[in-house]
CSV table of C-alpha atoms and ligand atoms in Angstrom, one decimal:
chain,number,residue,atom,x,y,z
A,21,MET,CA,32.2,4.4,20.9
A,22,TYR,CA,28.8,4.9,19.2
A,23,ASP,CA,29.3,7.4,16.4
A,24,PHE,CA,26.0,9.3,16.5
A,25,ARG,CA,26.9,11.8,13.8
A,26,LYS,CA,27.8,9.0,11.4
A,27,PHE,CA,24.6,7.2,12.2
A,28,LEU,CA,22.5,10.4,11.6
A,29,ASP,CA,24.3,10.9,8.3
A,30,GLU,CA,23.5,7.4,7.2
A,31,ALA,CA,19.9,7.7,8.3
A,32,ALA,CA,19.5,10.9,6.2
A,33,HIS,CA,20.8,9.2,3.1
A,34,VAL,CA,18.8,6.1,2.8
A,35,ARG,CA,17.2,6.6,-0.7
A,36,PRO,CA,14.2,5.1,-2.4
A,37,SER,CA,14.4,3.2,-5.7
A,38,GLN,CA,12.7,4.6,-8.8
A,39,ARG,CA,9.9,2.0,-8.5
A,40,GLN,CA,9.3,3.1,-4.9
A,41,LEU,CA,9.1,6.7,-5.8
A,42,ARG,CA,6.7,5.9,-8.6
A,43,MET,CA,4.5,3.9,-6.2
A,44,LEU,CA,4.3,6.7,-3.7
A,45,ASP,CA,3.2,9.0,-6.5
A,46,ILE,CA,0.5,6.5,-7.5
A,47,GLY,CA,-0.6,6.5,-3.8
A,48,PHE,CA,-4.1,5.3,-4.0
A,49,TYR,CA,-5.2,2.0,-5.7
A,50,ALA,CA,-7.7,-0.7,-5.4
A,51,PHE,CA,-7.7,-4.4,-4.3
A,52,ALA,CA,-10.3,-6.8,-5.7
A,53,HIS,CA,-10.9,-10.0,-3.7
A,54,PHE,CA,-12.9,-12.3,-6.0
A,55,GLY,CA,-13.1,-16.1,-6.3
A,56,PRO,CA,-15.2,-19.0,-4.9
A,57,ASN,CA,-15.6,-17.2,-1.6
A,58,THR,CA,-17.7,-14.7,-3.4
A,59,PHE,CA,-20.2,-17.5,-4.1
A,60,THR,CA,-19.9,-19.4,-0.9
A,61,ASP,CA,-20.2,-16.4,1.4
A,62,ARG,CA,-16.8,-17.2,3.1
A,63,GLU,CA,-13.7,-15.3,3.8
A,64,TRP,CA,-11.3,-18.2,3.6
A,65,GLY,CA,-12.2,-21.0,1.2
A,66,LEU,CA,-11.4,-24.6,2.2
A,67,GLY,CA,-9.8,-25.6,-1.1
A,68,ASN,CA,-12.3,-28.3,-2.0
A,69,GLU,CA,-14.9,-26.0,-3.6
A,70,ASP,CA,-16.4,-27.2,-6.8
A,71,GLU,CA,-15.1,-25.1,-9.7
A,72,LYS,CA,-18.7,-24.9,-10.9
A,73,CYS,CA,-19.6,-22.6,-8.0
A,74,PHE,CA,-17.7,-19.8,-9.7
A,75,ASN,CA,-20.3,-18.3,-12.0
A,76,PRO,CA,-20.3,-14.5,-12.3
A,77,VAL,CA,-22.9,-14.3,-15.0
A,78,ASP,CA,-22.7,-10.5,-15.6
A,79,LEU,CA,-18.9,-10.2,-15.3
A,80,ASP,CA,-17.9,-6.8,-16.5
A,81,CYS,CA,-14.4,-5.6,-15.5
A,82,ASP,CA,-14.9,-2.3,-17.3
A,83,GLN,CA,-17.6,-1.6,-14.7
A,84,TRP,CA,-15.1,-2.3,-11.9
A,85,VAL,CA,-12.6,0.1,-13.5
A,86,GLU,CA,-15.1,2.9,-13.9
A,87,ALA,CA,-16.1,2.6,-10.2
A,88,ILE,CA,-12.5,2.5,-9.1
A,89,LYS,CA,-11.6,5.6,-11.2
A,90,SER,CA,-14.5,7.6,-9.8
A,91,ALA,CA,-12.7,7.4,-6.4
A,92,GLY,CA,-9.5,8.7,-7.9
A,93,MET,CA,-7.7,5.3,-7.6
A,94,LYS,CA,-5.0,4.8,-10.1
A,95,GLY,CA,-4.5,1.0,-10.2
A,96,LEU,CA,-6.1,-2.3,-9.3
A,97,VAL,CA,-4.6,-5.5,-7.7
A,98,LEU,CA,-6.7,-8.6,-8.4
A,99,THR,CA,-6.6,-11.8,-6.3
A,100,ALA,CA,-5.6,-14.1,-9.1
A,101,LYS,CA,-5.5,-16.9,-6.5
A,102,HIS,CA,-6.6,-16.8,-2.9
A,103,HIS,CA,-6.0,-19.3,-0.1
A,104,ASP,CA,-8.5,-21.7,-1.6
A,105,GLY,CA,-6.2,-22.3,-4.6
A,106,PHE,CA,-8.7,-21.5,-7.3
A,107,CYS,CA,-7.1,-19.6,-10.2
A,108,LEU,CA,-9.0,-16.8,-11.9
A,109,TRP,CA,-6.9,-17.5,-15.1
A,110,PRO,CA,-6.7,-20.9,-16.9
A,111,SER,CA,-3.3,-21.9,-15.4
A,112,ARG,CA,-1.6,-24.8,-17.2
A,113,TYR,CA,-0.6,-26.3,-13.9
A,114,THR,CA,-3.9,-27.0,-12.3
A,115,GLU,CA,-7.5,-28.0,-13.1
A,116,HIS,CA,-8.8,-25.9,-10.2
A,117,SER,CA,-9.4,-22.8,-12.2
A,118,VAL,CA,-11.9,-20.8,-14.3
A,119,LYS,CA,-11.4,-23.3,-17.1
A,120,ASN,CA,-13.7,-25.8,-15.3
A,121,SER,CA,-16.1,-23.1,-14.2
A,122,PRO,CA,-19.4,-22.4,-16.1
A,123,VAL,CA,-18.1,-19.1,-17.3
A,124,LYS,CA,-14.7,-20.4,-18.6
A,125,ARG,CA,-13.4,-16.8,-18.9
A,126,ASP,CA,-9.9,-15.6,-18.1
A,127,VAL,CA,-10.8,-13.1,-15.4
A,128,VAL,CA,-7.1,-12.0,-15.1
A,129,LYS,CA,-7.0,-11.2,-18.8
A,130,GLU,CA,-10.3,-9.4,-18.8
A,131,CYS,CA,-9.3,-7.4,-15.8
A,132,ALA,CA,-5.9,-6.5,-17.2
A,133,GLU,CA,-7.4,-5.4,-20.5
A,134,ALA,CA,-10.1,-3.3,-18.7
A,135,CYS,CA,-7.5,-1.5,-16.7
A,136,ALA,CA,-5.5,-0.8,-19.8
A,137,ARG,CA,-8.6,0.5,-21.6
A,138,GLY,CA,-9.5,2.7,-18.6
A,139,GLY,CA,-6.0,4.0,-18.2
A,140,ILE,CA,-5.2,2.6,-14.8
A,141,LYS,CA,-2.5,0.2,-13.7
A,142,PHE,CA,-2.9,-3.5,-13.1
A,143,GLY,CA,-1.3,-5.8,-10.5
A,144,VAL,CA,-1.8,-9.2,-9.0
A,145,TYR,CA,-2.1,-11.0,-5.7
A,146,LEU,CA,-1.0,-14.7,-5.7
A,147,SER,CA,-1.6,-16.4,-2.4
A,148,PRO,CA,1.4,-18.5,-1.3
A,149,TRP,CA,-1.0,-20.4,1.0
A,150,ASP,CA,-2.9,-22.9,-1.2
A,151,ARG,CA,-5.4,-25.2,0.5
A,152,ASN,CA,-6.1,-27.0,-2.8
A,153,SER,CA,-2.7,-28.0,-4.3
A,154,LYS,CA,-1.6,-31.5,-3.6
A,155,TYR,CA,2.0,-30.3,-3.7
A,156,TYR,CA,1.5,-27.9,-0.8
A,157,GLY,CA,3.9,-28.7,2.0
A,158,THR,CA,6.5,-30.3,-0.3
A,159,ASP,CA,9.4,-29.0,-2.4
A,160,GLU,CA,7.3,-29.5,-5.5
A,161,TYR,CA,5.0,-26.7,-4.4
A,162,ASN,CA,7.8,-24.1,-4.8
A,163,VAL,CA,8.1,-25.2,-8.4
A,164,TYR,CA,4.3,-25.1,-8.9
A,165,TYR,CA,4.1,-21.6,-7.3
A,166,ARG,CA,6.9,-20.3,-9.4
A,167,ASN,CA,5.3,-21.7,-12.6
A,168,GLN,CA,2.0,-19.9,-11.7
A,169,LEU,CA,3.8,-16.7,-10.9
A,170,THR,CA,5.6,-16.8,-14.2
A,171,GLU,CA,2.4,-17.2,-16.1
A,172,LEU,CA,1.0,-14.1,-14.4
A,173,LEU,CA,4.3,-12.2,-14.9
A,174,THR,CA,4.6,-13.0,-18.6
A,175,GLU,CA,1.2,-13.3,-20.1
A,176,TYR,CA,-0.8,-10.3,-18.8
A,177,GLY,CA,1.1,-7.2,-19.8
A,178,PRO,CA,2.8,-4.7,-17.5
A,179,LEU,CA,2.1,-5.1,-13.7
A,180,PHE,CA,2.6,-2.2,-11.3
A,181,HIS,CA,2.4,-4.1,-8.0
A,182,VAL,CA,2.7,-7.8,-7.0
A,183,TRP,CA,1.2,-8.6,-3.6
A,184,PHE,CA,2.4,-11.4,-1.4
A,185,ASP,CA,0.3,-12.4,1.6
A,186,GLY,CA,2.3,-13.6,4.6
A,187,ALA,CA,-0.4,-16.1,5.6
A,188,CYS,CA,1.0,-19.7,5.8
A,189,GLY,CA,-1.5,-22.3,7.0
A,190,GLU,CA,-1.9,-26.0,6.4
A,191,GLY,CA,-2.6,-27.5,3.0
A,192,PRO,CA,-4.8,-30.4,2.1
A,193,ASN,CA,-2.3,-32.9,3.4
A,194,GLY,CA,-2.0,-31.1,6.8
A,195,LYS,CA,1.5,-29.8,6.1
A,196,LYS,CA,2.8,-26.3,6.1
A,197,GLN,CA,5.0,-24.9,3.4
A,198,THR,CA,8.4,-23.2,3.6
A,199,TYR,CA,8.1,-20.3,1.1
A,200,GLU,CA,11.1,-19.5,-1.1
A,201,PHE,CA,10.5,-15.7,-1.2
A,202,GLU,CA,13.8,-14.8,-2.7
A,203,SER,CA,13.2,-16.9,-5.8
A,204,TRP,CA,9.9,-15.1,-6.3
A,205,TRP,CA,11.6,-11.7,-6.0
A,206,GLU,CA,14.1,-12.8,-8.7
A,207,LEU,CA,11.3,-13.7,-11.1
A,208,ILE,CA,9.6,-10.3,-10.6
A,209,ARG,CA,12.8,-8.4,-11.1
A,210,LYS,CA,13.5,-10.4,-14.3
A,211,TYR,CA,10.0,-10.2,-15.9
A,212,GLN,CA,8.5,-7.1,-14.4
A,213,PRO,CA,11.4,-4.9,-13.2
A,214,ASP,CA,9.2,-1.8,-12.8
A,215,ALA,CA,6.7,-3.6,-10.5
A,216,THR,CA,6.8,-3.0,-6.7
A,217,ILE,CA,6.7,-6.0,-4.5
A,218,PHE,CA,4.5,-6.0,-1.4
A,219,ASN,CA,5.1,-8.3,1.6
A,220,ASP,CA,4.9,-7.8,5.3
A,221,HIS,CA,8.6,-7.2,5.5
A,222,GLY,CA,9.2,-5.5,2.1
A,223,PRO,CA,11.2,-5.5,-0.1
A,224,ASP,CA,9.6,-2.5,-1.9
A,225,ILE,CA,6.5,-1.8,0.1
A,226,ARG,CA,5.9,-3.0,3.7
A,227,TRP,CA,2.7,-3.8,5.6
A,228,CYS,CA,1.4,-1.3,8.1
A,229,GLY,CA,0.7,-4.1,10.6
A,230,ASN,CA,-3.1,-4.2,10.6
A,231,GLU,CA,-6.0,-4.7,8.2
A,232,ALA,CA,-8.2,-1.9,9.5
A,233,GLY,CA,-6.6,0.9,7.6
A,234,THR,CA,-5.0,2.3,10.8
A,235,ALA,CA,-1.7,4.0,10.3
A,236,ARG,CA,1.0,4.6,12.9
A,237,HIS,CA,1.3,8.1,14.3
A,238,SER,CA,4.4,8.4,12.1
A,239,GLU,CA,4.8,6.1,9.1
A,240,TRP,CA,8.5,6.4,8.3
A,241,ALA,CA,9.8,5.1,5.0
A,242,VAL,CA,13.2,4.5,6.5
A,243,VAL,CA,13.0,1.6,8.9
A,244,PRO,CA,15.3,-1.0,10.6
A,245,SER,CA,16.4,-3.7,8.3
A,246,GLU,CA,15.5,-6.3,11.0
A,247,LEU,CA,11.8,-5.4,10.3
A,248,CYS,CA,12.0,-5.1,6.6
A,249,TYR,CA,14.5,-7.8,5.9
A,250,TRP,CA,13.5,-8.5,2.3
A,251,ALA,CA,14.7,-5.0,1.4
A,252,ASP,CA,18.1,-5.8,2.8
A,253,VAL,CA,19.2,-8.1,0.0
A,254,GLN,CA,22.7,-8.4,1.5
A,255,THR,CA,21.7,-10.1,4.7
A,256,GLY,CA,18.1,-11.3,4.4
A,257,PRO,CA,16.3,-12.0,7.7
A,258,GLY,CA,18.5,-10.9,10.6
A,259,PRO,CA,19.0,-12.7,13.9
A,260,LEU,CA,16.6,-10.4,15.8
A,261,ALA,CA,13.8,-11.0,13.3
A,262,ASP,CA,14.4,-14.8,13.4
A,263,GLU,CA,14.0,-14.9,17.1
A,264,GLY,CA,10.8,-12.9,16.8
A,265,LYS,CA,12.1,-10.3,19.3
A,266,LEU,CA,10.9,-7.5,17.1
A,267,ASP,CA,7.5,-8.9,16.3
A,268,PHE,CA,5.9,-6.9,19.1
A,269,MET,CA,7.3,-3.7,17.7
A,270,TYR,CA,6.3,-4.5,14.2
A,271,ASN,CA,2.8,-5.5,15.1
A,272,SER,CA,2.2,-2.6,17.5
A,273,ASP,CA,1.6,1.0,16.6
A,274,ALA,CA,5.2,1.9,17.7
A,275,ASP,CA,6.7,4.5,15.2
A,276,ILE,CA,9.1,2.0,13.9
A,277,GLY,CA,11.2,4.5,12.0
A,278,SER,CA,11.5,7.1,14.8
A,279,MET,CA,14.9,7.8,16.3
A,280,PRO,CA,14.5,5.8,19.5
A,281,ASN,CA,13.5,2.8,17.4
A,282,ILE,CA,16.3,3.0,14.8
A,283,LEU,CA,19.2,3.9,17.0
A,284,TYR,CA,20.5,0.5,17.5
A,285,SER,CA,19.3,-1.2,14.4
A,286,LYS,CA,21.5,-3.5,12.4
A,287,GLY,CA,21.0,-1.3,9.3
A,288,LEU,CA,18.4,0.9,7.7
A,289,VAL,CA,16.3,0.3,4.6
A,290,PHE,CA,13.9,2.4,2.5
A,291,ALA,CA,10.5,0.6,2.6
A,292,PRO,CA,7.3,2.8,2.7
A,293,SER,CA,4.2,1.4,4.4
A,294,GLU,CA,1.0,0.4,2.6
A,295,ILE,CA,-2.2,0.9,4.5
A,296,ASP,CA,-4.7,-1.9,3.5
A,297,MET,CA,-8.4,-2.1,4.3
A,298,SER,CA,-11.6,-3.2,2.7
A,299,ILE,CA,-14.5,-0.9,1.8
A,300,ARG,CA,-16.7,-3.4,3.8
A,301,PRO,CA,-16.0,-5.5,6.9
A,302,GLY,CA,-14.9,-8.5,4.8
A,303,TRP,CA,-12.4,-8.9,2.0
A,304,PHE,CA,-14.8,-10.8,-0.1
A,305,TRP,CA,-18.3,-9.7,-1.0
A,306,HIS,CA,-21.1,-10.7,1.3
A,307,GLU,CA,-24.6,-9.5,0.4
A,308,LYS,CA,-25.5,-8.5,4.0
A,309,GLU,CA,-22.4,-6.3,4.5
A,310,GLU,CA,-22.5,-2.5,3.9
A,311,PRO,CA,-19.7,-0.2,2.9
A,312,HIS,CA,-17.9,1.8,5.5
A,313,SER,CA,-18.9,5.5,6.0
A,314,LEU,CA,-17.6,8.2,3.8
A,315,GLU,CA,-16.0,9.8,6.8
A,316,ARG,CA,-14.0,6.7,7.7
A,317,LEU,CA,-12.7,6.3,4.2
A,318,PHE,CA,-11.8,9.9,3.8
A,319,SER,CA,-10.0,10.0,7.2
A,320,THR,CA,-8.1,6.8,6.2
A,321,TYR,CA,-7.1,8.6,3.0
A,322,LEU,CA,-5.6,11.5,5.0
A,323,THR,CA,-3.7,9.1,7.3
A,324,SER,CA,-2.3,7.0,4.5
A,325,VAL,CA,-1.7,9.0,1.2
A,326,GLY,CA,-1.5,12.0,3.5
A,327,ALA,CA,1.0,10.5,5.8
A,328,ASN,CA,3.9,9.2,3.7
A,329,ALA,CA,2.2,5.8,2.9
A,330,THR,CA,0.1,4.3,0.1
A,331,PHE,CA,-3.5,3.2,0.4
A,332,ILE,CA,-4.9,0.0,-1.1
A,333,LEU,CA,-8.7,-0.1,-0.7
A,334,ASN,CA,-10.4,-3.4,-1.4
A,335,VAL,CA,-13.6,-3.3,-3.5
A,336,PRO,CA,-14.9,-6.8,-3.8
A,337,PRO,CA,-17.0,-7.7,-6.9
A,338,THR,CA,-20.3,-9.4,-6.3
A,339,ASN,CA,-21.4,-12.9,-7.3
A,340,ARG,CA,-22.7,-11.4,-10.5
A,341,GLY,CA,-19.3,-10.1,-11.3
A,342,LEU,CA,-20.0,-6.4,-10.8
A,343,ILE,CA,-19.0,-3.9,-8.1
A,344,ASP,CA,-22.0,-3.6,-5.8
A,345,GLU,CA,-24.1,-0.5,-6.4
A,346,ARG,CA,-23.7,0.5,-2.8
A,347,ASP,CA,-20.0,0.5,-3.2
A,348,VAL,CA,-20.2,2.3,-6.6
A,349,VAL,CA,-22.0,5.2,-4.8
A,350,ARG,CA,-19.6,5.3,-1.9
A,351,LEU,CA,-16.5,5.3,-4.2
A,352,LYS,CA,-17.9,8.2,-6.2
A,353,GLU,CA,-18.7,10.1,-3.0
A,354,LEU,CA,-15.1,9.5,-1.8
A,355,GLY,CA,-13.6,10.7,-5.1
A,356,ASP,CA,-15.8,13.8,-5.1
A,357,LEU,CA,-14.8,14.6,-1.5
A,358,ILE,CA,-11.1,14.1,-2.2
A,359,ARG,CA,-11.4,16.3,-5.4
A,360,LYS,CA,-13.4,19.0,-3.5
A,361,GLU,CA,-11.1,19.2,-0.5
A,362,LEU,CA,-7.7,18.5,-1.9
A,363,SER,CA,-7.3,19.6,-5.5
A,364,ALA,CA,-7.3,23.4,-5.7
A,365,ASP,CA,-3.8,24.4,-4.4
A,366,LEU,CA,-4.2,28.0,-3.1
A,367,THR,CA,-0.5,28.6,-3.2
A,368,ALA,CA,-0.8,28.2,-7.0
A,369,GLY,CA,2.4,26.1,-7.0
A,370,ALA,CA,4.6,28.8,-5.3
A,371,ALA,CA,7.9,27.2,-4.4
A,372,PRO,CA,8.8,27.1,-0.7
A,373,VAL,CA,11.3,29.7,0.3
A,374,ARG,CA,14.1,28.7,2.6
A,375,LEU,CA,14.7,31.3,5.4
A,376,PRO,CA,17.9,31.9,7.3
A,377,TYR,CA,18.8,29.6,10.1
A,378,ASP,CA,17.3,30.4,13.4
A,379,SER,CA,18.5,29.1,16.7
A,380,ARG,CA,15.3,27.3,17.6
A,381,THR,CA,15.1,25.4,14.4
A,382,GLN,CA,17.1,23.2,12.0
A,383,ALA,CA,15.4,24.7,9.0
A,384,ARG,CA,12.7,27.3,8.2
A,385,PHE,CA,10.6,27.7,5.1
A,386,GLU,CA,7.7,29.8,4.1
A,387,THR,CA,5.2,29.9,1.2
A,388,GLU,CA,3.2,32.8,0.2
A,389,LEU,CA,-0.3,32.7,-1.3
A,390,PRO,CA,-0.8,34.9,-4.3
A,391,SER,CA,-3.9,36.3,-2.6
A,392,PRO,CA,-5.3,35.8,0.9
A,393,ALA,CA,-7.6,32.8,1.2
A,394,ASP,CA,-9.4,30.6,3.8
A,395,ILE,CA,-7.7,27.3,4.0
A,396,LYS,CA,-8.6,23.8,5.4
A,397,TYR,CA,-5.5,21.8,4.8
A,398,ILE,CA,-1.7,22.3,4.5
A,399,GLU,CA,0.2,19.7,2.5
A,400,LEU,CA,4.0,19.3,2.9
A,401,SER,CA,6.4,17.2,0.8
A,402,GLU,CA,10.1,16.5,1.3
A,403,ASN,CA,12.3,15.7,-1.6
A,404,ILE,CA,12.5,12.1,-0.6
A,405,ALA,CA,14.5,11.1,-3.6
A,406,ASP,CA,17.4,12.3,-1.5
A,407,GLY,CA,16.1,10.7,1.7
A,408,GLN,CA,13.6,11.3,4.5
A,409,ARG,CA,14.8,13.8,7.1
A,410,VAL,CA,12.3,15.8,9.0
A,411,GLU,CA,11.8,14.4,12.6
A,412,SER,CA,9.5,17.1,13.9
A,413,PHE,CA,8.0,20.4,12.8
A,414,THR,CA,5.7,23.2,13.8
A,415,LEU,CA,3.3,24.9,11.3
A,416,THR,CA,1.8,28.4,11.7
A,417,ILE,CA,0.1,30.8,9.3
A,418,THR,CA,0.3,34.6,8.9
A,419,ASP,CA,-2.9,36.2,7.9
A,420,ALA,CA,-3.4,39.2,5.7
A,421,ASP,CA,-3.4,41.5,8.7
A,422,GLY,CA,0.0,40.3,9.8
A,423,ASN,CA,-1.3,38.1,12.7
A,424,THR,CA,0.4,34.7,13.2
A,425,ARG,CA,-1.8,31.8,14.3
A,426,GLY,CA,-1.7,28.1,14.7
A,427,GLY,CA,1.1,26.0,16.1
A,428,TYR,CA,0.4,22.5,14.7
A,429,GLN,CA,3.1,20.1,15.8
A,430,GLY,CA,3.9,17.1,13.7
A,431,THR,CA,6.6,14.5,13.3
A,432,ALA,CA,7.6,12.7,10.1
A,433,ILE,CA,6.8,14.4,6.7
A,434,GLY,CA,8.3,12.3,3.9
A,435,HIS,CA,6.6,12.0,0.5
A,436,LYS,CA,3.4,13.8,1.5
A,437,LYS,CA,1.9,15.0,4.8
A,438,ILE,CA,-1.6,16.4,4.8
A,439,VAL,CA,-2.4,18.4,7.9
A,440,PRO,CA,-6.0,19.5,8.6
A,441,PHE,CA,-5.5,23.2,9.3
A,442,GLY,CA,-8.5,25.5,9.3
A,443,ALA,CA,-7.6,29.2,9.1
A,444,LYS,CA,-9.1,32.4,7.5
A,445,ASN,CA,-7.6,35.1,5.4
A,446,VAL,CA,-4.2,33.3,5.1
A,447,LYS,CA,-1.3,35.1,3.4
A,448,LYS,CA,1.6,33.0,4.4
A,449,ILE,CA,2.4,29.5,5.6
A,450,ASN,CA,5.4,29.1,8.0
A,451,LEU,CA,7.2,25.8,8.5
A,452,PHE,CA,9.6,25.4,11.4
A,453,VAL,CA,11.6,22.2,11.3
A,454,THR,CA,12.5,21.6,14.9
A,455,ALA,CA,14.5,18.4,14.4
A,456,ALA,CA,15.9,16.7,11.3
A,457,ARG,CA,18.4,14.0,10.4
A,458,GLY,CA,20.2,16.1,7.8
A,459,GLU,CA,19.8,19.0,5.4
A,460,VAL,CA,16.0,19.4,4.9
A,461,GLU,CA,14.8,19.6,1.3
A,462,MET,CA,11.2,20.8,1.0
A,463,LYS,CA,9.7,20.0,-2.4
A,464,ALA,CA,6.3,21.6,-1.8
A,465,ILE,CA,4.2,23.4,0.7
A,466,LYS,CA,0.6,23.6,-0.5
A,467,ALA,CA,-2.7,24.8,0.9
A,468,TYR,CA,-6.2,23.7,0.1
B,2,LIG,C1,-4.8,-11.7,4.6
B,2,LIG,C2,-5.7,-12.8,4.0
B,2,LIG,O1,-5.8,-13.9,4.9
B,2,LIG,C3,-7.1,-12.2,3.8
B,2,LIG,O2,-8.0,-13.1,3.4
B,2,LIG,C4,-6.9,-11.0,2.8
B,2,LIG,O3,-6.5,-11.6,1.5
B,2,LIG,C5,-5.9,-10.0,3.3
B,2,LIG,C6,-5.6,-8.9,2.3
B,2,LIG,O4,-4.7,-10.7,3.6
B,2,LIG,O5,-3.6,-12.2,5.0
């Protein structure tokens, strides 16, 4: 017989690694798509671009870092190599790199050093799909790829995040490649044990399933191992994933970690979602494109960092090697808005108080404000170091005159849930957990 209690207990105790916890705390970081496409006005290079096209005459990575920091982002992931195979560092294993470009500068090095100077973290994207390499589609390519990855992992200081694109197209000889993912994970654990690994299916951080910055209604960090099979080192890809039966679920906006979706899973793994989008329509810089509106970026922040996920926002440098002034302005506006709306905690850090059990709830908490205030947002955090447990909750407030108002209903909480909640003269915030997978541990209830 299906042992539901045992299953619930297991689901409540799937715990994150230290590196996953650190990444959730970092929360908001930048992507920089930069390479031949920046000069040819393309999104996917063909692989036969002349190295001489790469000529960012005013390249200044410190300018990138300043712009990124103004938005409050705490790290930067650079496309060291995109699908066109051109390397932004002088790799020993190919001539298709900056060494044959007019600038002859090691962009990976300059970027890593600028991040260190600016006090933000640095990470890399190394496209497995390579439309330039003559080895692509053969076993030798796996050796070539590992050599390149090793250069990046060993020669550019500490990396916080290594990003693996799932794209797998044809190379110059018309063949596709079988990627040896597990051997890459091994290299990262060996040389950069603190770095998180991103791939569609984990192991550390999984893809949200779209590139528009759209999060699911609930982004659970505990998900079926069939969907995040790289996090499941024991078994690797499961039969269901192999047959593609779960592709629909993975690529749809189904809440993949919710109870109906995990009940009959093979196993559960901890793999938080990363929401990825570009500040502009394209991933690479195109003169004619404009940055997205401040409203769209801020609302994506709320539904990513504020919904138990991380947010990687792409900011593509221009063909001069600088962040476009239009994006510089938008990033500063975004940072200012985040700081204005979400930095002054009106509870002054008061710890949530657990109230006695009540028949309608699984757990009840309240947090009192030191003095009554008008609020716009409530922020909830579970102690996810022990697991993610809240399935559903209701929020109300009590004002200084003793009236109770509100009744926001939510689902998953996890690392951080920011709820837009406008109310005046608030004295107390009341959290009713209406369903949970186990003992609920609330780390913080804040109000802004
Ligand atoms: C995709 C790529 O094909 C895009 O060019 C971009 O790099 C995006 C982040 O990932 O798979």
